């Protein structure tokens, strides 16, 4: 689960990790009202207004409705004109940013609607660094990744100058040891008080990752200020969904407006669903088989409309819900149901399909491939239902049939 | 021969809720030696199982079975009383990591964790705990391990299996069934099928199981079924090229999966350009693995690899 920058900074600050002072705003008024206290508190006339969306690249991203307006804006009007001038600028920009669509390299062409802003004190930046904590799957450990190349995409650094990335492995029984923090500071070329500030920062960050079950914390950039402080200028955090049960305060930070509505509905129904752009809806049991079903559709020249795993213990109700979600996508021109019933009984799936079609109707071709436990009974239920269902004998047969049925009249797929 | 489990394997079950009880019944019907249950509050009782024998399993049994499974408070006690040497875990996610560590501490050779949804941090701790201990963990978030006709530990349907010559390793449940079904259909059969699980941190890797199959006399070829996320398949491909004398076939699911999205399994995610199906398929091709183009061609790929 992802959270916003302002939420991540709140979690970090609560753990003694230095972040700039800031205030979240959901309206123009809230944004404007935050300016004066922030300038007075930080004793710095410069403030920064940042769009809050679950995607990076905001500083370089631009608004669809206001070309040229960036997702992150440094407001310097306060230097000459005092808090009132800064307030005026914030008001003007907030009006444009709120409710508009920010397009960045990470949002895709459709962009994301900005519903909240974060107003932050300006920071006197001497150096920009990169720091992250993430899982190293091959080692089954969390690692710290750091680089002197702050403020740019780490994937690019890894590609072009991998020697500029340094790592330290976190032993779950010990945490990040002091010597590792020293090594990291040394590797980044930090010295004296700055090095000590960095060591405290990275140790606290590693502890926070463990405490909060974060699967990623990325501080990019981590900055050293003119006076030698080390602080998180940006903060990206995401969490292990499977551990949210022990972090209710983080679960509450979920912003469903950042997620696809159909995916939210599916999650609430206990289904694993991901919307895609194609025209063939898929309903499958098991994640691996669901991916493989998408792959075979693509290989035969069409595109899957979704990933959908109904799970091992699907009930008639779950199948019905899955059907509703698939058919609510107007792009869907045909549906392929692919079930390998091991524990999942084919007759239960068949009953679910029949009930769903009766409830929501069926306007597109439906191909059903059933295999496994009670397969004959399942096929019988479908055949006797009087519904226009095409039976398939294998995964290959199912893919061929749904492609044929959804092919345009001119024969092109 | 086979790997990991056979007719001498004595299995205890941790987690006797609805799911655990259901699959314990199926395992007994298959002919698996289920010898004990472990449950903190049901200790001292027995669970009764009876029904029709699954004749696709261990041969030479009566048409019905009736078994009383004794329940113990701890794994240690269950092992002492019954001589169990393997465990299967259906314990709910918040408590599953502890159950795995308890099983390992009791000295079991094999621990199979079926549970889906264990926090990654818990599995990191478990892996650290298991370092230097002899027991092997399979899973979590996996269908289990089966040696057809001898022992079934987990949730896979027994009847699609047939004893034969192919070793199966997979990160996915139903995709394993698909592969097994195709192998059975082609008359190739399986020596042992191992589901290593769909989580980013798991007990046993492709590499571990490949090595076991390489040293198993009955196994003539191996099929490995991977999916997007991580680099386990790439590491396996390296080992295939360097160490395997037996032919290997494979399949990778998720060619069409969008980057940055978790495809059902916690571990099935392409992030930062890493873990793509393309990279895995390329590594496998380079290692001489016969990679199936489609999930419907997995059995056929194995047949081609066997020559």
Coordinates of C-alpha atoms in Angstrom, one line a residue, chain A residues 2 135 137-138 140-142 155 170-174 210 213 215 240-243 245-246 263 272 274-276 285-296 298-300 303-304 307 309 338 340-343 369 371-374 395-396, chain B residues 22-23 94 117-122 124-125 127-128 131 155-157 159-160 171-172 174-175 177-178 181 199-202 227-231 235 251-258 261-269 272 293-296:
Chain A
X2 CA 1.3 3.4 -1.0
X135 CA 14.0 -5.9 0.2
X137 CA 14.8 -10.9 -2.5
X138 CA 17.9 -12.9 -3.4
X140 CA 16.0 -12.5 1.9
X141 CA 17.0 -9.4 3.8
X142 CA 16.3 -5.7 3.8
X155 CA 17.3 3.1 -12.0
X170 CA 20.3 -5.3 7.5
X171 CA 20.5 -8.3 9.8
X172 CA 16.9 -8.8 11.2
X173 CA 18.3 -9.9 14.6
X174 CA 20.6 -6.8 15.0
X210 CA 11.3 -2.7 10.3
X213 CA 6.6 -3.1 7.9
X215 CA 8.5 -2.6 1.9
X240 CA 3.5 -4.7 3.0
X241 CA -0.3 -5.3 2.6
X242 CA 0.0 -8.5 4.5
X243 CA 1.3 -6.7 7.6
X245 CA -3.3 -5.9 10.2
X246 CA -0.8 -4.9 12.9
X263 CA -9.7 -2.6 -8.2
X272 CA -7.4 -10.0 -6.8
X274 CA -6.0 -5.5 -12.0
X275 CA -7.5 -3.5 -14.9
X276 CA -5.7 -3.6 -18.2
X285 CA -8.4 -19.3 -10.3
X286 CA -4.9 -18.9 -9.1
X287 CA -2.5 -16.0 -9.8
X288 CA 0.0 -17.9 -12.0
X289 CA -2.8 -19.4 -14.2
X290 CA -4.4 -16.0 -14.4
X291 CA -1.2 -14.4 -15.7
X292 CA -0.7 -17.3 -18.1
X293 CA -4.2 -16.9 -19.4
X294 CA -3.5 -13.2 -20.2
X295 CA -0.3 -14.2 -21.9
X296 CA -2.0 -16.8 -24.2
X298 CA -1.8 -11.8 -26.1
X299 CA 0.2 -14.5 -27.9
X300 CA -2.7 -15.3 -30.1
X303 CA -5.2 -8.1 -25.5
X304 CA -6.5 -9.1 -22.0
X307 CA -6.1 -9.9 -14.4
X309 CA -7.8 -14.3 -9.6
X338 CA -10.5 -20.5 -17.1
X340 CA -8.5 -25.5 -13.0
X341 CA -10.5 -26.9 -10.1
X342 CA -8.3 -28.6 -7.7
X343 CA -9.9 -27.8 -4.5
X369 CA -12.9 -23.8 -19.8
X371 CA -11.0 -28.7 -15.7
X372 CA -10.6 -30.7 -12.5
X373 CA -12.9 -31.7 -9.7
X374 CA -16.5 -32.2 -10.7
X395 CA -6.7 -23.6 -22.2
X396 CA -5.6 -23.5 -25.8
Chain B
X22 CA -10.3 -30.4 5.0
X23 CA -6.9 -31.0 3.5
X94 CA -0.2 -13.6 11.9
X117 CA -0.3 -13.7 3.4
X118 CA 2.6 -14.0 5.9
X119 CA 4.2 -10.6 6.4
X120 CA 7.6 -10.3 4.6
X121 CA 9.3 -9.1 7.8
X122 CA 8.2 -12.3 9.5
X124 CA 12.9 -12.5 6.9
X125 CA 13.1 -13.4 10.6
X127 CA 15.0 -17.3 7.2
X128 CA 17.4 -15.9 9.7
X131 CA 20.2 -20.5 9.1
X155 CA -3.7 -28.7 -1.2
X156 CA -3.1 -30.0 -4.7
X157 CA -5.7 -32.4 -6.2
X159 CA -5.8 -37.5 -9.0
X160 CA -4.2 -35.3 -11.8
X171 CA 6.0 -20.7 -7.9
X172 CA 2.3 -21.0 -8.7
X174 CA -3.0 -23.8 -10.4
X175 CA -0.3 -23.4 -13.0
X177 CA -1.8 -28.3 -11.8
X178 CA -1.9 -27.3 -15.5
X181 CA -2.1 -32.4 -16.0
X199 CA 6.0 -15.0 -1.9
X200 CA 9.1 -12.8 -2.3
X201 CA 10.9 -14.5 0.6
X202 CA 10.5 -18.3 0.7
X227 CA 6.7 -15.9 -13.1
X228 CA 7.5 -12.3 -13.0
X229 CA 9.3 -10.7 -10.0
X230 CA 12.7 -11.2 -8.5
X231 CA 15.6 -13.0 -10.1
X235 CA 19.8 -17.7 -10.8
X251 CA 7.6 -21.6 -18.6
X252 CA 7.3 -18.0 -17.3
X253 CA 4.0 -16.4 -16.6
X254 CA 3.4 -12.7 -16.8
X255 CA 4.7 -11.6 -20.2
X256 CA 1.6 -9.3 -20.4
X257 CA 1.7 -8.1 -16.8
X258 CA 2.1 -4.3 -16.4
X261 CA 1.5 -4.0 -10.3
X262 CA 1.4 -7.0 -7.9
X263 CA -0.2 -9.8 -9.9
X264 CA -2.0 -11.7 -7.2
X265 CA 1.1 -13.3 -5.7
X266 CA 3.0 -11.0 -3.3
X267 CA 6.2 -11.8 -5.2
X268 CA 4.8 -11.3 -8.7
X269 CA 5.8 -7.7 -9.4
X272 CA 12.4 -0.7 -11.3
X293 CA 5.7 -20.2 -25.6
X294 CA 2.3 -20.8 -24.1
X295 CA 1.0 -22.3 -20.8
X296 CA -0.8 -25.0 -22.9

